[in-house]
Tab-separated table of C-alpha atoms in Angstrom:
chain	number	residue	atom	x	y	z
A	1	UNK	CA	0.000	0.000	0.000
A	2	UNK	CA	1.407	3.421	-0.921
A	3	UNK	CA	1.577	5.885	1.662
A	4	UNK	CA	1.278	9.137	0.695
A	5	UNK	CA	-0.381	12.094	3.071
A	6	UNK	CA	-2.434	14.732	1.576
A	7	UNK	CA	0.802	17.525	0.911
A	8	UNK	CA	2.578	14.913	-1.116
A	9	UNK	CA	4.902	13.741	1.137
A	10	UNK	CA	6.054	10.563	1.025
A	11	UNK	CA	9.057	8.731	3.427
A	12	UNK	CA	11.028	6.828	1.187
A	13	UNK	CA	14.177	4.595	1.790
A	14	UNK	CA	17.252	4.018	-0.768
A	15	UNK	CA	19.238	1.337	-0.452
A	16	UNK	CA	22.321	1.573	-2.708
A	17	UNK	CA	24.934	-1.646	-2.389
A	18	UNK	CA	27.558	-1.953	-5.300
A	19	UNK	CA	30.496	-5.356	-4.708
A	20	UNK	CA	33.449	-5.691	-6.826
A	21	UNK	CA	34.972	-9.340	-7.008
A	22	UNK	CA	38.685	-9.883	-8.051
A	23	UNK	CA	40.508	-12.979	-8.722
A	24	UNK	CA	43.441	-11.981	-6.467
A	25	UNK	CA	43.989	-9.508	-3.683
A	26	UNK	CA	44.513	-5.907	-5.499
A	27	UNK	CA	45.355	-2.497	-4.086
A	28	UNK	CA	42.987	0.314	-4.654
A	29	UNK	CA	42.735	3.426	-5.679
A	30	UNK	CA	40.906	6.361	-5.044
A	31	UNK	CA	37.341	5.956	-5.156
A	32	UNK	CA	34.512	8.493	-5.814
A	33	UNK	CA	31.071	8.061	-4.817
A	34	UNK	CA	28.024	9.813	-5.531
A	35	UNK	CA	25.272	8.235	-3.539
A	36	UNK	CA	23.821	11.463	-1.597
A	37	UNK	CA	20.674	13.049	-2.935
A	38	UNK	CA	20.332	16.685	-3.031
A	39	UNK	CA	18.004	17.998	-0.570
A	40	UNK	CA	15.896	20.762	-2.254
A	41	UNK	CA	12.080	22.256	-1.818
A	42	UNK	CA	10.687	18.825	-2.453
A	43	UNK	CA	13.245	16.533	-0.768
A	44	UNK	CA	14.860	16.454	2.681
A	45	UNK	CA	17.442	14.043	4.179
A	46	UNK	CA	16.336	12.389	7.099
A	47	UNK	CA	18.800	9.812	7.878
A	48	UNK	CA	22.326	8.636	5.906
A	49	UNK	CA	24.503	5.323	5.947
A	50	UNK	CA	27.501	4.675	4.126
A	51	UNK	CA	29.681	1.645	5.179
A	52	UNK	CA	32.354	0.332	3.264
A	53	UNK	CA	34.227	-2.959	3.365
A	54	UNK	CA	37.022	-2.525	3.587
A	55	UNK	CA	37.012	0.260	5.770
A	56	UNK	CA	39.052	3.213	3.701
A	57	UNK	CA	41.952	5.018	5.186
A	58	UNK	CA	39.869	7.924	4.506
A	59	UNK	CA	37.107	9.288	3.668
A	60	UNK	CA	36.315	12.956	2.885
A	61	UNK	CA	32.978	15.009	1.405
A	62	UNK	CA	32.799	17.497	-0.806
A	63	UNK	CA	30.703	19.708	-2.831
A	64	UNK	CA	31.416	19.355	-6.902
A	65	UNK	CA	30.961	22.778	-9.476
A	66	UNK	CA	26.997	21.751	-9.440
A	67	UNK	CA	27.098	21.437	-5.749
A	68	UNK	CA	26.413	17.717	-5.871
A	69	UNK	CA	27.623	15.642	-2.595
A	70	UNK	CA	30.762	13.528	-3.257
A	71	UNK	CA	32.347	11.374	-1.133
A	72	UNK	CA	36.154	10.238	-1.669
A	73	UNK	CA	37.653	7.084	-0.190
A	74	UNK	CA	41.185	6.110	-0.042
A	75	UNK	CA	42.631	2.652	0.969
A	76	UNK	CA	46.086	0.939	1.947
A	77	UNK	CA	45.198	-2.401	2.085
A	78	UNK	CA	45.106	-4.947	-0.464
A	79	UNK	CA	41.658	-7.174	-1.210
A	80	UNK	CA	39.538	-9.267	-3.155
A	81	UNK	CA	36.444	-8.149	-2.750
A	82	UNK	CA	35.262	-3.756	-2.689
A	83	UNK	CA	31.615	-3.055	-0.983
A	84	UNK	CA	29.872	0.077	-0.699
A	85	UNK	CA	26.306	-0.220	0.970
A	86	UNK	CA	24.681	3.302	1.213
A	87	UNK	CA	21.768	3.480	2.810
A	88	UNK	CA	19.253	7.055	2.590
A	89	UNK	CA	15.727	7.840	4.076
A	90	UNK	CA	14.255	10.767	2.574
A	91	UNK	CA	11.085	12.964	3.076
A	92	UNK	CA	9.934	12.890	-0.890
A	93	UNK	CA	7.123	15.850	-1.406
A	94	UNK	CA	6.173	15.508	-5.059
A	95	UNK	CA	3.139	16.979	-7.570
A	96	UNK	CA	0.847	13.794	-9.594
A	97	UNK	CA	-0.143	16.183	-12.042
A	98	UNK	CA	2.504	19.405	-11.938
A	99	UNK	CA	0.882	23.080	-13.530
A	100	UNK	CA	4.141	24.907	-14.203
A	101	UNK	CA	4.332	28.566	-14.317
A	102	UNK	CA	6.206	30.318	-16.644
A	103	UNK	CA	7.269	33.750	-17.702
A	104	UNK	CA	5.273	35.050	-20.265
A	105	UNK	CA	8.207	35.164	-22.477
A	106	UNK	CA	8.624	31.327	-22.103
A	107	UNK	CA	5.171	30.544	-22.574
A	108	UNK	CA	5.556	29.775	-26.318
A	109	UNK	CA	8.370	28.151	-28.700
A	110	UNK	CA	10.621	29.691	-29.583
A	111	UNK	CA	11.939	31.942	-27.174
A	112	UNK	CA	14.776	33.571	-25.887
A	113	UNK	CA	16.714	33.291	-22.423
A	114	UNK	CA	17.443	36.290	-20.973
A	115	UNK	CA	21.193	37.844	-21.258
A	116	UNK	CA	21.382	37.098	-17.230
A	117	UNK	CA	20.757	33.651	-17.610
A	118	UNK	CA	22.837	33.257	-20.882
A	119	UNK	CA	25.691	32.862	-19.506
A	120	UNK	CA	25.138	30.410	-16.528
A	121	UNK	CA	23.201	28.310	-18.942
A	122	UNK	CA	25.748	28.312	-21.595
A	123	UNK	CA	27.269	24.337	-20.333
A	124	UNK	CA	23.475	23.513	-20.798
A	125	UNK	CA	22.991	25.140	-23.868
A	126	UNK	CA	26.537	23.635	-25.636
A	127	UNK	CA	25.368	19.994	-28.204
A	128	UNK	CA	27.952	17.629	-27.410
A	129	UNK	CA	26.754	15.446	-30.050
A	130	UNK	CA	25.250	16.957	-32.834
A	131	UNK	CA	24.425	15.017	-35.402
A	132	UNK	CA	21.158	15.553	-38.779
A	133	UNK	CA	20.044	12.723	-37.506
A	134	UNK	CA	18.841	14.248	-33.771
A	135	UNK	CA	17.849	18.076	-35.103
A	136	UNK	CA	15.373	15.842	-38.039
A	137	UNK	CA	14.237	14.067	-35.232
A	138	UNK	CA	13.887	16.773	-32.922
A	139	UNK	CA	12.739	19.331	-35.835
A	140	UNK	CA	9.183	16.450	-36.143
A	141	UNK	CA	8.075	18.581	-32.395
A	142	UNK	CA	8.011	21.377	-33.289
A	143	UNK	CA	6.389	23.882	-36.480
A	144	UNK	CA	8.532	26.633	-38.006
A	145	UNK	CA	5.597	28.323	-39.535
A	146	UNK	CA	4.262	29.399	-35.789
A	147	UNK	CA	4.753	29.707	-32.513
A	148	UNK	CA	3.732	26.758	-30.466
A	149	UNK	CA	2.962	26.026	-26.730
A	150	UNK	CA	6.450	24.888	-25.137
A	151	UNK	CA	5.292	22.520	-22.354
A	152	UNK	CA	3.021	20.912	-24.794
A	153	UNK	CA	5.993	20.304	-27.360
A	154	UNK	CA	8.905	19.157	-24.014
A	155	UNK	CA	5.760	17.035	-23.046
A	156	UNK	CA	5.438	15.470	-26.651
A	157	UNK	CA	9.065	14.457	-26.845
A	158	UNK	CA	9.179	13.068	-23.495
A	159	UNK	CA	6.093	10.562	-24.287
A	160	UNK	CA	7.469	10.143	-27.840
A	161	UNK	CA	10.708	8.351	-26.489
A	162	UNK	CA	8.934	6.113	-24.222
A	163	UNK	CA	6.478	5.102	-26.803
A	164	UNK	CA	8.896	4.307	-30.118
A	165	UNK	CA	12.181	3.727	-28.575
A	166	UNK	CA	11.892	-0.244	-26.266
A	167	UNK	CA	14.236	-0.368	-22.902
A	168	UNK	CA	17.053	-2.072	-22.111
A	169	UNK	CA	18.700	-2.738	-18.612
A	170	UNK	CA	22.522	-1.948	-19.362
A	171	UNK	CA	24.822	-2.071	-16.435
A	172	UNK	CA	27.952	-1.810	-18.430
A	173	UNK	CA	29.721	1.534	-18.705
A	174	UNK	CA	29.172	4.239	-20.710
A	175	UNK	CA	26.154	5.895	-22.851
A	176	UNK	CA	25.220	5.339	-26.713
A	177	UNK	CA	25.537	8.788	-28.474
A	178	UNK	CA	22.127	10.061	-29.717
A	179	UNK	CA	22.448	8.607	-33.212
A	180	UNK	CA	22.762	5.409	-32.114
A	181	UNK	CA	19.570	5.290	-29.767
A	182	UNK	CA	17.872	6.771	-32.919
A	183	UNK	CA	19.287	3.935	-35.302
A	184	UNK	CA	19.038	0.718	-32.376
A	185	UNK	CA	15.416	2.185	-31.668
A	186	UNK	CA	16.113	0.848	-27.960
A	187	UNK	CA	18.284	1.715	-25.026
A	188	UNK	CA	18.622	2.091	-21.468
A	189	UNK	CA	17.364	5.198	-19.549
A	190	UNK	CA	21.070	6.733	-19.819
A	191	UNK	CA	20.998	6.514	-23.220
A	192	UNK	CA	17.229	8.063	-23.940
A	193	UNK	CA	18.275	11.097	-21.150
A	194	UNK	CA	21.232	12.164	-23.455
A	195	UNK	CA	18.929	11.348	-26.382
A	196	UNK	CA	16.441	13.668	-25.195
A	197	UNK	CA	18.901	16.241	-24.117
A	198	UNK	CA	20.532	17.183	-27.488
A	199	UNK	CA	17.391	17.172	-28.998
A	200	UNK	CA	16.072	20.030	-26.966
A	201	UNK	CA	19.639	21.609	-27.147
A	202	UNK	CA	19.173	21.923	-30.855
A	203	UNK	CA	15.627	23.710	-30.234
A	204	UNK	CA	17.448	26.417	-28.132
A	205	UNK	CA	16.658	24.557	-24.630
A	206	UNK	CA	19.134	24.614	-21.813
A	207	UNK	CA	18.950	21.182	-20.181
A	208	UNK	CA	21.272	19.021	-17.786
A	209	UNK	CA	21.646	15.500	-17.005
A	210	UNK	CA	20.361	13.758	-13.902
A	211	UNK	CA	20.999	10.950	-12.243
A	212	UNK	CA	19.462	9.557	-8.952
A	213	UNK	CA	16.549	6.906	-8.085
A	214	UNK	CA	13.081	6.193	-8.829
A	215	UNK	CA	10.979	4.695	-6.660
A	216	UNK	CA	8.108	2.326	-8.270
A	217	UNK	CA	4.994	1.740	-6.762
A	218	UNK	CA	3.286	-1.257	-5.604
A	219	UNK	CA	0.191	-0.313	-7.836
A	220	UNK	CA	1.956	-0.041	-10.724
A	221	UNK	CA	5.180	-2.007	-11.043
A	222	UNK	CA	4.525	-3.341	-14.783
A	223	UNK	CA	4.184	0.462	-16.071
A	224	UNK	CA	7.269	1.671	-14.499
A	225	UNK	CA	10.850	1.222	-15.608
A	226	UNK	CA	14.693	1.742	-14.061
A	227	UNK	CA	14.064	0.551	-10.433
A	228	UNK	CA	16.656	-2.109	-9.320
A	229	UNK	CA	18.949	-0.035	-10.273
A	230	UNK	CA	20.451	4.005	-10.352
A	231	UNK	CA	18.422	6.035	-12.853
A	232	UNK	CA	18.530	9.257	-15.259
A	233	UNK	CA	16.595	11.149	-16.620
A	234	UNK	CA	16.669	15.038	-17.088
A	235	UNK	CA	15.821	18.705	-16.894
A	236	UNK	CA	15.085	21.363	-18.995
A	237	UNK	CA	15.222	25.304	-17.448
A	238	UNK	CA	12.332	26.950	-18.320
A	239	UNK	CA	11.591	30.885	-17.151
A	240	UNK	CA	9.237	31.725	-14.492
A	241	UNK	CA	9.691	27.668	-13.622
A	242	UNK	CA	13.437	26.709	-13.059
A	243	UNK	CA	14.711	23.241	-13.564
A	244	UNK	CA	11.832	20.929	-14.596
A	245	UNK	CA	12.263	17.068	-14.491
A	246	UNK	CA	11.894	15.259	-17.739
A	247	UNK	CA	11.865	11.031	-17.206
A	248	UNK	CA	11.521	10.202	-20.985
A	249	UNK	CA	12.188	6.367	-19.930
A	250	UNK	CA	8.519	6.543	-18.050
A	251	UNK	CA	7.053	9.450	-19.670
A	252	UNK	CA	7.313	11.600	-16.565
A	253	UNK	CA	6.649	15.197	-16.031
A	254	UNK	CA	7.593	16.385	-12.965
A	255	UNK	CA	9.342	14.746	-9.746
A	256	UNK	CA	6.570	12.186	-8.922
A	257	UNK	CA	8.529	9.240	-7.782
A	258	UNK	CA	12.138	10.565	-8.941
A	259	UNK	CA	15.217	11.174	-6.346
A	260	UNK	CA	17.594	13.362	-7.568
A	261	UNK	CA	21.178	12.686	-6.349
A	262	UNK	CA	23.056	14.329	-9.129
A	263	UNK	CA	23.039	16.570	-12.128
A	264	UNK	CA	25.783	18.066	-14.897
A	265	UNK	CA	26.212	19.531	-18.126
A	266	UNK	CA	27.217	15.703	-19.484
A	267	UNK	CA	26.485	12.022	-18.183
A	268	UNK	CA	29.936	11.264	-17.226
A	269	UNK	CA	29.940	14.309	-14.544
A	270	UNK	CA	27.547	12.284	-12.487
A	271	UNK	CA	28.864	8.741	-12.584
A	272	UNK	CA	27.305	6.784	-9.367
A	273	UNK	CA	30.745	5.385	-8.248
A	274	UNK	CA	34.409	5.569	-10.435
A	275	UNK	CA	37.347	4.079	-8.635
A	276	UNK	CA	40.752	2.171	-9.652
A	277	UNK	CA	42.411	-0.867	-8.245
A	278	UNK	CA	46.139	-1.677	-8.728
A	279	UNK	CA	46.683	-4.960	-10.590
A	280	UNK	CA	46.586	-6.943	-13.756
A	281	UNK	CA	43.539	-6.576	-15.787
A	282	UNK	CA	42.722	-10.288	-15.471
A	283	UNK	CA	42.386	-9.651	-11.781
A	284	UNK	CA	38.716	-7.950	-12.391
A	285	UNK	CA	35.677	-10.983	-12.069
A	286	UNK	CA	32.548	-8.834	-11.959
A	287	UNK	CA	30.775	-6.254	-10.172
A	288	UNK	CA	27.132	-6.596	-8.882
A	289	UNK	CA	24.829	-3.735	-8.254
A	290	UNK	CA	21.515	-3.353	-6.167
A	291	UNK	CA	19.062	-0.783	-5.442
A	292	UNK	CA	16.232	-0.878	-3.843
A	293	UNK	CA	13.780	2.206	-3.020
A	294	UNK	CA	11.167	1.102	-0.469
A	295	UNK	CA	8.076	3.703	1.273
A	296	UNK	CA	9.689	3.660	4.989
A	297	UNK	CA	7.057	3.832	8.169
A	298	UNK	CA	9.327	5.938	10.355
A	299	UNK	CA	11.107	9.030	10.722
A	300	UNK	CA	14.138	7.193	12.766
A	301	UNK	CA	15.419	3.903	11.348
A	302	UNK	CA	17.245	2.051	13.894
A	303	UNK	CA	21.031	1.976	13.351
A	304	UNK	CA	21.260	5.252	11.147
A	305	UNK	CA	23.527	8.137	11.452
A	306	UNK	CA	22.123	11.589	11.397
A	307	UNK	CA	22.455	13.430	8.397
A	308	UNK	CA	25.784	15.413	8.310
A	309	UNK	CA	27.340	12.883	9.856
A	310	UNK	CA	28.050	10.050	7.120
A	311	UNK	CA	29.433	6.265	8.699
């Protein structure tokens, strides 16, 4: 049963646990982890666990250039086996049906930011991989002869991709470019985020990459994608409105069941966890990743550290 109260709140609980296997005892490197949503207007940090095995030689937070939380491990010992098990309770306040306000300016496509915002939005605003192939596809949304309604048109891509592209669960590195997703017709939520990003970058649209957690819902578990594991998706700035969520894996509009833990101009800004080990290639077996995001029934889970104060 979901439990929701009547401002939208709802207590969620992420549960984050990557393990790396090796053949043979390796030293490791520095590792960077990203686990830490961002608490904003609709989400606050209630409680925070991160315990790692084997316990680093240190471990040190920071704030990145998009003031995401990062935490950095070092080690001096030597292992076979690398486990991070973060562990977040949040206070999730989210709109079902979201009726964004924007400037008048903003209301219709195209527009124009203003030369304030120019400049902060330029990393948004920059293609990365511009190709024919994404401004045709992008270029079907919208109608040069006249101005069109631009949350009707960001809303029509975002359903477009769920319905004509299929998913795939890809836990391997990396992201296909654009053109690819557009030529496979499938990919994983990575892949249709960056999809959907350059094509509203080549309509004049600032947007930024996000990746974090979605929780899905006992009542609809068949019609929602990218649990079990981290997801992306995201957002588009819009005057008068800020930084709206775009899920174009699930055809979301809005935060409803979306954590953010991290955004950036480009996918590989906001990797979950990066890290080296010291030994021979061969010496890698696997690595094995879980998440699970779970509606919590109190404010104080036994065991947790307060937030501020990461294990």
């Amino acid at each position: 049963m979901n439990r929701i109260d009547r401002t939208g709140v709802r207590l969620l609980t992420v549960r984050h646990v990557t393990e790396y296997s090796y053949r043979e005892p390796v030293g490791l490197g520095e590792h960077r982890m990203m686990f830490r949503p961002r608490e904003s207007l609709d989400l606050r940090l209630i409680r925070t666990e991160l315990d790692i095995s084997p316990r680093p030689a240190s471990l040190r937070w920071l704030h990145d250039v998009f003031d995401n939380s990062v935490a950095i491990a070092t080690f001096d010992v030597a292992t076979a086996e690398l486990r991070f098990d973060s562990t977040v309770t949040i206070e999730h306040r989210e709109t079902k049906l979201p009726d964004y306000v924007l400037d008048d300016r903003a209301r219709n496509y195209p527009f124009s930011y203003s030369e304030d915002d120019r400049p902060d939005l330029a990393g948004g605003l920059t293609r990365r991989y511009a190709t024919p192939a994404v401004d045709a596809w992008a270029a079907r949304f919208v109608d040069a002869r006249r101005e069109i309604e631009t949350l009707p048109l960001l809303h029509a891509m975002t359903f477009a991709i769920r319905e004509a592209f299929d998913y795939e669960r890809r836990l391997q590195k990396g992201v296909q470019t654009p053109a690819e997703t557009l030529e496979r017709g499938r990919g994983s939520c990575r892949d249709f985020a960056l999809l959907m990003i350059e094509a509203v970058r080549s309509l004049g649209f600032a947007a930024r990459f996000v990746s974090g957690y979605i929780f899905v819902p006992e009542t609809d578990p068949d019609d929602t994608v990218g649990g079990g594991a981290t997801h992306a998706w995201l957002q588009v700035y819009l005057p008068g409105a800020g930084w709206i969520d775009f899920d174009p894996t699930n055809s979301i509009v809005g935060n409803r069941n979306l954590v953010r833990v991290a955004v950036a101009w480009d996918s590989r800004q906001v990797l979950p966890l990066w890290g080296t080990y010291v030994g021979s290639a061969s010496a890698f077996e696997r690595m094995d990743v879980a998440v699970s995001v779970v509606e919590s029934d109190q404010h104080d889970p036994a065991g947790a550290d307060p937030v501020g104060q990461p294990a």
